[in-house]
mmCIF file of C-alpha atoms in Angstrom:
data_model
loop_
_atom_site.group_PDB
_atom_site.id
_atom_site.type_symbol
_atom_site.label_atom_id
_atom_site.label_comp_id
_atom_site.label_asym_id
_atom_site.label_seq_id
_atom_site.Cartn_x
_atom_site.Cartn_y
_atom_site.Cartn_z
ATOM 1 C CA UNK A 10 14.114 24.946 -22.727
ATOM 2 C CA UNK A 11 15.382 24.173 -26.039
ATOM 3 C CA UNK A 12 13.214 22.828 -29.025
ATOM 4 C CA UNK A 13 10.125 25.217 -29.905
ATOM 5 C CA UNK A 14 7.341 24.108 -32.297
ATOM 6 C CA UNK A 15 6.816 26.923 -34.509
ATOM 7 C CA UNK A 16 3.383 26.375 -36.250
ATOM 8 C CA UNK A 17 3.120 28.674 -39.761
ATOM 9 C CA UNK A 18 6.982 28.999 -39.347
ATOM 10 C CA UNK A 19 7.741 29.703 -43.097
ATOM 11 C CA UNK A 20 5.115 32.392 -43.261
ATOM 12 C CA UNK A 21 5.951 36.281 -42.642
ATOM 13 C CA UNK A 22 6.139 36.418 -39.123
ATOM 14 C CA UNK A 23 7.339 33.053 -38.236
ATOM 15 C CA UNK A 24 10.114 32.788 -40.874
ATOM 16 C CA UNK A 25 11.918 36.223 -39.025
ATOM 17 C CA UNK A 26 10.920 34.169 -35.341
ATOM 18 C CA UNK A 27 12.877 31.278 -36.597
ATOM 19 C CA UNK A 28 15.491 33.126 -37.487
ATOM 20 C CA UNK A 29 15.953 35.124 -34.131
ATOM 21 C CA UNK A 30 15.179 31.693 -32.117
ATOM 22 C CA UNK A 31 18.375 30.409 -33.260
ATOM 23 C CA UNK A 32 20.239 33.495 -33.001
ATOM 24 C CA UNK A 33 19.676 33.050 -29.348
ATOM 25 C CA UNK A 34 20.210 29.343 -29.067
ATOM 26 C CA UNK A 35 17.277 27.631 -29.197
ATOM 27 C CA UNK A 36 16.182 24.660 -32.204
ATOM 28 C CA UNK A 37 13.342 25.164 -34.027
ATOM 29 C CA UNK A 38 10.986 22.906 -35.446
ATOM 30 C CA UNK A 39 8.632 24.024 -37.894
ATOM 31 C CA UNK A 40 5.090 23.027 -38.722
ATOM 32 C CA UNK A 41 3.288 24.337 -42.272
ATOM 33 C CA UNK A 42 0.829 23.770 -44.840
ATOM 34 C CA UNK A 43 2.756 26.369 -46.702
ATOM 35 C CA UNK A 44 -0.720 27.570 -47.877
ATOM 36 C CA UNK A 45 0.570 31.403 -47.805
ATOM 37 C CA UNK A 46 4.310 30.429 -47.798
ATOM 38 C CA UNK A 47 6.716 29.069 -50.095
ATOM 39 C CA UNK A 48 9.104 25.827 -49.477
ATOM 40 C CA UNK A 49 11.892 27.795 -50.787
ATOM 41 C CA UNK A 50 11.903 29.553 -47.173
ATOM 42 C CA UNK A 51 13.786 27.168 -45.479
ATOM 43 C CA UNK A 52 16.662 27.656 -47.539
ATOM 44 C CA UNK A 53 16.399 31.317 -47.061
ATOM 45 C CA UNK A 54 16.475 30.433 -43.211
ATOM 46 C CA UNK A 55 19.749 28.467 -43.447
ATOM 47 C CA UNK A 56 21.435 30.754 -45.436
ATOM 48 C CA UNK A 57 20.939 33.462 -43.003
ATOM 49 C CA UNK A 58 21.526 31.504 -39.983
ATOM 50 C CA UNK A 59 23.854 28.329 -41.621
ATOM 51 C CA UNK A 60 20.929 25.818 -39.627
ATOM 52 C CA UNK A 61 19.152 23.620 -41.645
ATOM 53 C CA UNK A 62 15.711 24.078 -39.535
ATOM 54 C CA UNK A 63 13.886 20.520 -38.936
ATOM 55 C CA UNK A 64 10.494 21.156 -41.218
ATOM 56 C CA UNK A 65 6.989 19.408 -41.812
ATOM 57 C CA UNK A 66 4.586 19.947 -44.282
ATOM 58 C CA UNK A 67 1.063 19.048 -42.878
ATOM 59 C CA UNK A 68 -2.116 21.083 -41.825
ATOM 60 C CA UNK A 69 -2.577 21.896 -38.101
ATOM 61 C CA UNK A 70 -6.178 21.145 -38.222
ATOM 62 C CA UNK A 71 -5.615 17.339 -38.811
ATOM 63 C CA UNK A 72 -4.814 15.722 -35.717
ATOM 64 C CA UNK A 73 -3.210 12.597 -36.584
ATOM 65 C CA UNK A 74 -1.184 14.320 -39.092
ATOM 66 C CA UNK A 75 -0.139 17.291 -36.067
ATOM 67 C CA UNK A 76 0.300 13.984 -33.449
ATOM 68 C CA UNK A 77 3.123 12.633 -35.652
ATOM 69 C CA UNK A 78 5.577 15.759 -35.021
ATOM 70 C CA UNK A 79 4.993 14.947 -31.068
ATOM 71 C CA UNK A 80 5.632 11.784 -31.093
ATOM 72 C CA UNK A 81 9.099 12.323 -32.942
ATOM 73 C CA UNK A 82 9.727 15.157 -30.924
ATOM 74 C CA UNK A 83 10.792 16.354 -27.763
ATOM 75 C CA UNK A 84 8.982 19.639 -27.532
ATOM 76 C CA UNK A 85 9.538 22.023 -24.972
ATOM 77 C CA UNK A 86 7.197 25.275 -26.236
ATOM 78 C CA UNK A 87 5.224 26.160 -29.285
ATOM 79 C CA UNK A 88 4.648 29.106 -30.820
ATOM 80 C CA UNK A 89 1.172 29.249 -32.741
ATOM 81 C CA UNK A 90 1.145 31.001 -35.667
ATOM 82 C CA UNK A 91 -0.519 28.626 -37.660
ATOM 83 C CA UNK A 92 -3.915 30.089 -39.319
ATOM 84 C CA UNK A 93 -5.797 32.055 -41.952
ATOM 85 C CA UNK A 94 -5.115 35.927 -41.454
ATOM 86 C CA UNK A 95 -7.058 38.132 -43.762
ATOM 87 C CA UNK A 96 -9.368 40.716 -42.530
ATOM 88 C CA UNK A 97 -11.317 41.205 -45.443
ATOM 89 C CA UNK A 98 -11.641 37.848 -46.644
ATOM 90 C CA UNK A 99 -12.636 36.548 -42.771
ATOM 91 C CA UNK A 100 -15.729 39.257 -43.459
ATOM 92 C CA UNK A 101 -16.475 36.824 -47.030
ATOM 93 C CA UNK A 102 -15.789 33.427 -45.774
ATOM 94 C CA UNK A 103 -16.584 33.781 -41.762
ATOM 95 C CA UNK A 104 -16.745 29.607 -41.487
ATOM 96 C CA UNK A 105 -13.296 29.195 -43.206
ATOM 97 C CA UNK A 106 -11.512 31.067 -40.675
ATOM 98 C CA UNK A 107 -13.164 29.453 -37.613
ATOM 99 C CA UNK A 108 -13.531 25.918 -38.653
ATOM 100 C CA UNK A 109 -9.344 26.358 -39.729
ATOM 101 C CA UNK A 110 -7.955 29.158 -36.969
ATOM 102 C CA UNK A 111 -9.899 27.969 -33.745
ATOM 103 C CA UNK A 112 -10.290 24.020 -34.974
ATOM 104 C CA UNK A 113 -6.447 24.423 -35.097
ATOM 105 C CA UNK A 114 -5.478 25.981 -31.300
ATOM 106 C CA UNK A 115 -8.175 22.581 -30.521
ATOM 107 C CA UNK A 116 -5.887 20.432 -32.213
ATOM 108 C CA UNK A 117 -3.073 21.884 -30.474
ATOM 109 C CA UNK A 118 -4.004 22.093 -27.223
ATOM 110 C CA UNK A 119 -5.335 18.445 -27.557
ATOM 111 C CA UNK A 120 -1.575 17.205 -28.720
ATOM 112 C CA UNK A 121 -0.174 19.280 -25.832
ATOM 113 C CA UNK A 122 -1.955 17.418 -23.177
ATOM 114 C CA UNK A 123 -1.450 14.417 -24.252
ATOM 115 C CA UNK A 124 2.586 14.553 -24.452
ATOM 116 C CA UNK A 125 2.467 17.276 -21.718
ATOM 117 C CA UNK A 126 3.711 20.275 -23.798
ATOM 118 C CA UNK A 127 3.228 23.025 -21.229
ATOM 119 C CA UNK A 128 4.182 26.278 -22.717
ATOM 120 C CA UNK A 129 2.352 28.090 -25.220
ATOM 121 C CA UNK A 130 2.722 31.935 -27.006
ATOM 122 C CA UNK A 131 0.261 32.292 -28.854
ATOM 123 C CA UNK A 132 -0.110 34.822 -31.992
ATOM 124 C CA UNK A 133 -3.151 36.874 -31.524
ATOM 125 C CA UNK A 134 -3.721 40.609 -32.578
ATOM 126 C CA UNK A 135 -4.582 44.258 -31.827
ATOM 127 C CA UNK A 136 -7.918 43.558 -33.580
ATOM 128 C CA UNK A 137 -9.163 41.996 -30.203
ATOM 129 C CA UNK A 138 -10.116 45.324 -28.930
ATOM 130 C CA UNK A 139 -12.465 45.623 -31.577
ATOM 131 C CA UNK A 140 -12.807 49.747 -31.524
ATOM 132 C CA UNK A 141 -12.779 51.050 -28.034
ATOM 133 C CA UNK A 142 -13.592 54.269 -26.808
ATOM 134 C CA UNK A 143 -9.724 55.274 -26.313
ATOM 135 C CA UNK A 144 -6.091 55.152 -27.477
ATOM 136 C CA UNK A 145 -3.802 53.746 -26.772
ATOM 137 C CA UNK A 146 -4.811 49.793 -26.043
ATOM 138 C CA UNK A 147 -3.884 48.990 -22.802
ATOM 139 C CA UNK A 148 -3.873 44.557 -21.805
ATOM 140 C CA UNK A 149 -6.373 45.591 -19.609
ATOM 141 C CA UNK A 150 -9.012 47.126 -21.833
ATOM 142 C CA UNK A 151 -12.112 44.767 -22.437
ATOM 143 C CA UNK A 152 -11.929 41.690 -24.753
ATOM 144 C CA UNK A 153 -15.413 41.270 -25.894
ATOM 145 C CA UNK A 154 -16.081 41.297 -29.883
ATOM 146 C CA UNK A 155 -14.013 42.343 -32.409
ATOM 147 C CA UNK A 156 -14.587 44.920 -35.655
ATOM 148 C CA UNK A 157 -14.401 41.065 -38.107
ATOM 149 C CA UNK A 158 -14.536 37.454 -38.167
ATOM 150 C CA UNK A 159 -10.493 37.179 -38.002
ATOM 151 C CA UNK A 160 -10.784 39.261 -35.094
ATOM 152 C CA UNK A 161 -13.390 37.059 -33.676
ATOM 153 C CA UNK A 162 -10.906 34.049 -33.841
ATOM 154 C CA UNK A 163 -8.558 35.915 -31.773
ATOM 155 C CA UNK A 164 -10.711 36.435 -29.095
ATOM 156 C CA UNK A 165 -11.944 33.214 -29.342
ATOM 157 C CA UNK A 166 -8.598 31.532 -29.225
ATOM 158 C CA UNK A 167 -7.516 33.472 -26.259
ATOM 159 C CA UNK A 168 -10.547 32.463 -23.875
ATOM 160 C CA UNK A 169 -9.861 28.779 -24.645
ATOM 161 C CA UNK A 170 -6.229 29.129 -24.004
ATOM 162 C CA UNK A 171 -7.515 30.823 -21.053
ATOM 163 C CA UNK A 172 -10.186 28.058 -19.733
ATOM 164 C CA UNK A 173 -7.458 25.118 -20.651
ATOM 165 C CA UNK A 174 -4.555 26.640 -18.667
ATOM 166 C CA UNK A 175 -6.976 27.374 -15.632
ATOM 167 C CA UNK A 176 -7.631 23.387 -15.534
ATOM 168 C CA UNK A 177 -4.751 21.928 -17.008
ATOM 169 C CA UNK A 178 -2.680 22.636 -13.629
ATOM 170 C CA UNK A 179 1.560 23.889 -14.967
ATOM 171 C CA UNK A 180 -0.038 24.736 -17.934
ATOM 172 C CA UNK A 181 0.899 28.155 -19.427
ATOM 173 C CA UNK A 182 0.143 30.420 -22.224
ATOM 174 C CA UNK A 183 1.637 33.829 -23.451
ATOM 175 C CA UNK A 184 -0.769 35.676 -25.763
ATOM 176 C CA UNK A 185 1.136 38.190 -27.809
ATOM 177 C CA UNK A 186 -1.179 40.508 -29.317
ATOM 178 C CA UNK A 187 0.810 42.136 -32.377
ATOM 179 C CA UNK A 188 -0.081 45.550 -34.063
ATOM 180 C CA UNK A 189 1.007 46.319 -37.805
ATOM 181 C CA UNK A 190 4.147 43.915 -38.592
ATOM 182 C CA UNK A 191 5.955 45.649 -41.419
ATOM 183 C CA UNK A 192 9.711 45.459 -42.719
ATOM 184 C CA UNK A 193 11.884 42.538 -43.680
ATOM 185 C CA UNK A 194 15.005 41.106 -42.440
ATOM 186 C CA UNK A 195 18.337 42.959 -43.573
ATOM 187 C CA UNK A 196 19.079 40.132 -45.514
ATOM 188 C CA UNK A 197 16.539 40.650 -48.098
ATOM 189 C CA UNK A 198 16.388 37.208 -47.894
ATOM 190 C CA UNK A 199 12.843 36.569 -46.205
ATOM 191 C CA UNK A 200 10.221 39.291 -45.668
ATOM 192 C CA UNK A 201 6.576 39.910 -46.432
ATOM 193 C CA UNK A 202 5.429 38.022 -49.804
ATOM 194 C CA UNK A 203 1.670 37.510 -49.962
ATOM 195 C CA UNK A 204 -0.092 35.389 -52.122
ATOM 196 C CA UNK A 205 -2.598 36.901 -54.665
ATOM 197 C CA UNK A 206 -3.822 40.172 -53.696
ATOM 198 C CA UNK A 207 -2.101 42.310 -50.724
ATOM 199 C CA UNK A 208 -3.798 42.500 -47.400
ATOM 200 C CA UNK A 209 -1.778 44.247 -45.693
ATOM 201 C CA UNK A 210 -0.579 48.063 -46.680
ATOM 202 C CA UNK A 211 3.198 47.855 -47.237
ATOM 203 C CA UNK A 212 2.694 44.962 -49.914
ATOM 204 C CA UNK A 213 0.870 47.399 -51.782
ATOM 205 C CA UNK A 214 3.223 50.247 -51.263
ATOM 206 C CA UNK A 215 6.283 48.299 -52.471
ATOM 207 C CA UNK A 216 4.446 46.712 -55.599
ATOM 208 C CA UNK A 217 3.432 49.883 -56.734
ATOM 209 C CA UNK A 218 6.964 51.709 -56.598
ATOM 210 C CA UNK A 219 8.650 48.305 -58.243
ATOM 211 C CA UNK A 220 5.664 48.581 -60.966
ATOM 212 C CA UNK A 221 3.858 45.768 -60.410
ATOM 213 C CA UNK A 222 0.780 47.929 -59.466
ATOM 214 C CA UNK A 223 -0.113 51.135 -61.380
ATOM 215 C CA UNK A 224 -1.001 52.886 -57.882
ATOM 216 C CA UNK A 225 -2.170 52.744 -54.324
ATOM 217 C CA UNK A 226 -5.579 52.319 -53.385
ATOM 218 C CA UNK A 227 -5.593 54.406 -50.152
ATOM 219 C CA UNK A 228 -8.961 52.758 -48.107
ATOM 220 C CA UNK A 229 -11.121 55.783 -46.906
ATOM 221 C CA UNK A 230 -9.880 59.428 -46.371
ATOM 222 C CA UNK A 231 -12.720 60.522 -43.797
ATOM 223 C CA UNK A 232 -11.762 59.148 -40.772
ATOM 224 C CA UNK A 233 -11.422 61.309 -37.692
ATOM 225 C CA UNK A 234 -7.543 61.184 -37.772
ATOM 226 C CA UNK A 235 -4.327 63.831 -38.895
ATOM 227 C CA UNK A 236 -5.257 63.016 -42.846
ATOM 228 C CA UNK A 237 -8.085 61.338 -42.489
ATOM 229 C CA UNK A 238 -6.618 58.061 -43.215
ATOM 230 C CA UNK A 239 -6.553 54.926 -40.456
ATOM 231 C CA UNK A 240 -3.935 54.855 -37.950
ATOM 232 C CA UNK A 241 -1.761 51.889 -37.366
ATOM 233 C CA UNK A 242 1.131 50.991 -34.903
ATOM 234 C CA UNK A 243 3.699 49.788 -37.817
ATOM 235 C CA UNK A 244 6.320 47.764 -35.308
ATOM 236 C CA UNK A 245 9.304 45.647 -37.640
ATOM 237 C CA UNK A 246 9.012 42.638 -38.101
ATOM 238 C CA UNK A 247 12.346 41.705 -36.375
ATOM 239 C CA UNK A 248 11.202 43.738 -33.486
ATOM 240 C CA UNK A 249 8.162 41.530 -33.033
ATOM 241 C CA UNK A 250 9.933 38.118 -33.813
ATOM 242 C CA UNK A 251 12.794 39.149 -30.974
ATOM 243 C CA UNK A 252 9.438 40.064 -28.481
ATOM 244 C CA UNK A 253 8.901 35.950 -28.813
ATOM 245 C CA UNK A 254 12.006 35.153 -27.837
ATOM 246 C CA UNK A 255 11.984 37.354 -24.676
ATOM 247 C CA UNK A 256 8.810 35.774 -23.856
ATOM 248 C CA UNK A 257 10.274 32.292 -23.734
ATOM 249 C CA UNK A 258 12.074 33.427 -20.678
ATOM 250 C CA UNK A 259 8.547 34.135 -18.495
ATOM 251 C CA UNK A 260 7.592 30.829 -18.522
ATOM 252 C CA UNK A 261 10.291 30.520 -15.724
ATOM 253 C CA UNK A 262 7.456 32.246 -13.891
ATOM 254 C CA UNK A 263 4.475 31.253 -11.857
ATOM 255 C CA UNK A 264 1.202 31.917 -13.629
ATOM 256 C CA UNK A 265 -1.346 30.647 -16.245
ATOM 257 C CA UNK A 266 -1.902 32.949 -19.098
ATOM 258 C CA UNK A 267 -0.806 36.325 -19.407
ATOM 259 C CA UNK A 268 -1.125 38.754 -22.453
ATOM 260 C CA UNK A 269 0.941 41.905 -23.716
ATOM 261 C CA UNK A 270 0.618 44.092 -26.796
ATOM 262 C CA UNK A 271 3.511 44.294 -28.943
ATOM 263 C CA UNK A 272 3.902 47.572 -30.729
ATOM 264 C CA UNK A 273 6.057 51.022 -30.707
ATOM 265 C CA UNK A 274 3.230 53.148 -28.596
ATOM 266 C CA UNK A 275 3.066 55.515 -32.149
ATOM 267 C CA UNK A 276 0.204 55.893 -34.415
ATOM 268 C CA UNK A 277 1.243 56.585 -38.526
ATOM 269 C CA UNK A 278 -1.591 57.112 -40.658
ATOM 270 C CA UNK A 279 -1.844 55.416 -44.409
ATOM 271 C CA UNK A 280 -0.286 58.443 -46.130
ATOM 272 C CA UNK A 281 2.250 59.281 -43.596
ATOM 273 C CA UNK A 282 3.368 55.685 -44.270
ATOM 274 C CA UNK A 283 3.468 56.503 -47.929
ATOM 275 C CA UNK A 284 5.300 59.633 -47.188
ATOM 276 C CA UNK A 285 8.175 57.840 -45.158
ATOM 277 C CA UNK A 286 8.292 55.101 -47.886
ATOM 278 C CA UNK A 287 8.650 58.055 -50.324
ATOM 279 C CA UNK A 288 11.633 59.475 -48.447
ATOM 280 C CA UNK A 289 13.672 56.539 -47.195
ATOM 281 C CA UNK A 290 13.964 55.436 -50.837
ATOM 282 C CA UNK A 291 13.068 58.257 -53.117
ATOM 283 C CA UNK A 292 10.424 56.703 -54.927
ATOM 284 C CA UNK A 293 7.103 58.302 -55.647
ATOM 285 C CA UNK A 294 3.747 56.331 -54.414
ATOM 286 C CA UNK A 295 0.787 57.405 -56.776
ATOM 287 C CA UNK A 296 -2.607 56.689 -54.779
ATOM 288 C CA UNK A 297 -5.949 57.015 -55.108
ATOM 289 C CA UNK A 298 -8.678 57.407 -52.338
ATOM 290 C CA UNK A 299 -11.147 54.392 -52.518
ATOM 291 C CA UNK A 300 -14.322 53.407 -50.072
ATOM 292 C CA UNK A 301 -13.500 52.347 -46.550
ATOM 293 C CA UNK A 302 -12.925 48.365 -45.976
ATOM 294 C CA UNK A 303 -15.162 46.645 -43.686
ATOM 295 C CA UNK A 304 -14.228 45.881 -40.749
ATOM 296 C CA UNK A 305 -11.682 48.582 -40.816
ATOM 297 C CA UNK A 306 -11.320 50.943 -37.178
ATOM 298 C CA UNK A 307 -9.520 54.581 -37.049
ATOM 299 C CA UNK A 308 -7.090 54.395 -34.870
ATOM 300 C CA UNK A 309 -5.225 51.724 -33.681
ATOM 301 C CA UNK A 310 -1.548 52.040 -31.295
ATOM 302 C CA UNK A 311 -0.663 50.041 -28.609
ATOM 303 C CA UNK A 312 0.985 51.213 -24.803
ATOM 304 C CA UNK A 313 3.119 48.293 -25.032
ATOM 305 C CA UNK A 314 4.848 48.948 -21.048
ATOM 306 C CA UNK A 315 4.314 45.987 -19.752
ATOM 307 C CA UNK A 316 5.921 43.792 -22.151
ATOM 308 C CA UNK A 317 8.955 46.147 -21.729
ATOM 309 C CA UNK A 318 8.934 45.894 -17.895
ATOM 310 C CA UNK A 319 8.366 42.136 -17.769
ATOM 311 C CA UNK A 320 10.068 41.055 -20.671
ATOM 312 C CA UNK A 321 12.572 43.363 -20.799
ATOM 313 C CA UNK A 322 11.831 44.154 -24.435
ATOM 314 C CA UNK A 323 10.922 47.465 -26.921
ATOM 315 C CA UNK A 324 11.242 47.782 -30.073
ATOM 316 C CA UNK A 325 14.599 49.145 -31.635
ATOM 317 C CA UNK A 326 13.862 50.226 -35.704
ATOM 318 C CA UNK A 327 12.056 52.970 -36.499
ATOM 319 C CA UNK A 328 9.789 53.566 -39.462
ATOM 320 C CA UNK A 329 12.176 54.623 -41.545
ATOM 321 C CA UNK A 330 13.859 51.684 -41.085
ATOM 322 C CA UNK A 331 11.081 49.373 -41.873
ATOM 323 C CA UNK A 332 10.790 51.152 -44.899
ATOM 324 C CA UNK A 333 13.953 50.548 -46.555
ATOM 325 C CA UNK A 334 14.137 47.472 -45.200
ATOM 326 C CA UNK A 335 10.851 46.368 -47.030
ATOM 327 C CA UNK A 336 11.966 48.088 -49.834
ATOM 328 C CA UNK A 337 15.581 45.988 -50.143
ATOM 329 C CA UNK A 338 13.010 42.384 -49.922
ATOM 330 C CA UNK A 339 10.864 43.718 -53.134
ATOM 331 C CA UNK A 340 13.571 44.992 -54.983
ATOM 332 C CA UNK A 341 15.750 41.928 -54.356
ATOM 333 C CA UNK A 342 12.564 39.549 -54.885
ATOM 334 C CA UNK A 343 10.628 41.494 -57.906
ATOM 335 C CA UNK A 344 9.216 38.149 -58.645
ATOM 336 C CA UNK A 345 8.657 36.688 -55.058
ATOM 337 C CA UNK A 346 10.618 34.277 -53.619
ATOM 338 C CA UNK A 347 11.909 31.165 -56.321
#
């Protein structure tokens, strides 16, 4: 196994997947709109890694765009990241993320049938458990209906790679349900840059102590946690991008789909994120408490022991870590990326 189609491989989590893909000897090929990325990634990429990654620009959800990159190449896996990932705008625009995120995996799956492309690892999330009625999430707990639409595509995405690997005989898919990706690469090269408004927490963290943003909006302070704020496995962004590439090495193995949470196994709340952000780079975080955000849950942490029994992988940075390390990307990039 050699070349891997990376769908959404100059976004946040991709871009850190390509990099660690060649690391360990493999060729990527990357697929992207670049709707939430920026071109300029690529050359981030090869100055990290001195590989000038093979890239296309089209949208996943057009097929005979998508069919082009398998009929020039010789694919031996893909890795789906490919897709619309906001929780809060999923709860405004429900039919955007469905018709794009699930008419996408279609697409895929499609293509990989016809030039019999057997492996998959798919990108799904925590937010598949919706809000069960314990912590930590365990692979096994019940995947019925998440807390919001984006959660919804998830789930949905899952059960078809599910159904197509159960009748589509050598067919087989990893789904890699991720927790709170935070961090950049050491670099400072590549790391978290949204577009528009933050979605995610550290965004908003490291634009307020660069200035961009005169404080924190901190989203409910009444939940039944340590401060009342909601609590999130935070896992590195490298860590997650290196548990892709030990999943590569399972599909040596005999099954059809198989799914494992990636996270540390820790809970941090919002403000003991804020506090370790405070004292990794000794910057104060003003915040203020706001209303909760829909679709929000309490508590979320993963037990992530299977993924380090059958994949031989656990995370190795810490949150302190993650801090300064997302710290180093804003203050290197004050205006983004160029």
């Amino acid at each position: 196994m050699k070349n891997i189609l990376v769908t959404g491989g100059t976004g946040y989590i991709g871009s850190h997947t390509v990099v660690e893909l060649i690391n360990a000897g493999y060729n990527p090929i990357i697929v992207d709109n670049l709707s939430n990325s920026k071109i300029q990634v690529l050359d981030r990429i090869k100055t990290i890694t001195g590989v000038d990654v093979k890239f296309y620009k089209l949208d996943c959800t057009k097929y005979d765009e998508f069919e082009e990159v398998f009929k020039n190449e010789k694919i031996d896996a893909v890795i789906h990241f490919a897709g619309l990932k906001a929780v809060g705008e999923s709860c405004q625009k429900p039919l955007l993320y469905y018709e794009n995120n699930v008419g996408s995996a279609i697409v895929l799956l499609n293509l990989m049938k016809k030039y019999d492309v057997k492996n998959v690892i798919f990108s799904s999330s925590a937010t598949v458990y919706g809000e069960p009625k314990s912590v930590p999430f365990y692979e096994y707990f019940e995947v019925n209906h998440a807390t919001n639409p984006y959660g919804e595509t998830k789930i949905m995405i899952e059960r078809i790679m599910q159904d197509f690997t159960k009748v589509n005989k050598g067919f087989k898919a990893i789904l890699l349900r991720y927790f709170n990706p935070i961090g950049a690469h050491k670099s400072g090269l590549i790391g978290e840059e949204p577009v528009g408004i933050p979605n995610n927490l550290m965004p908003y963290i490291t634009q307020v102590a660069i200035g961009k943003l005169e404080y924190l909006r901190v989203f409910g302070n009444d939940y039944d946690t340590v401060d009342g704020t909601g609590v999130r496995d935070y896992i590195h962004v490298v860590d997650l991008a290196l548990g892709h590439v030990a999943s590569l090495a399972k599909f040596s193995n005999d099954f059809s789909w198989i799914a494992y949470n990636l996270g540390t196994g820790k809970g941090t709340s919002v403000l003991e994120l804020v506090n370790a952000f405070e004292k990794a780079n000794n910057i104060k975080i003003p915040y203020k408490i706001v209303e909760r955000r829909p679709g929000d849950i309490a508590i979320s942490y993963a037990n992530a022991d299977k993924a380090k029994k059958d994949l031989g992988w656990s995370t190795k940075y810490n949150i302190i870590d993650c801090c300064k390390d997302s710290w180093n990307f804003q203050n290197k990039n004050p205006d983004g990326i160029k």
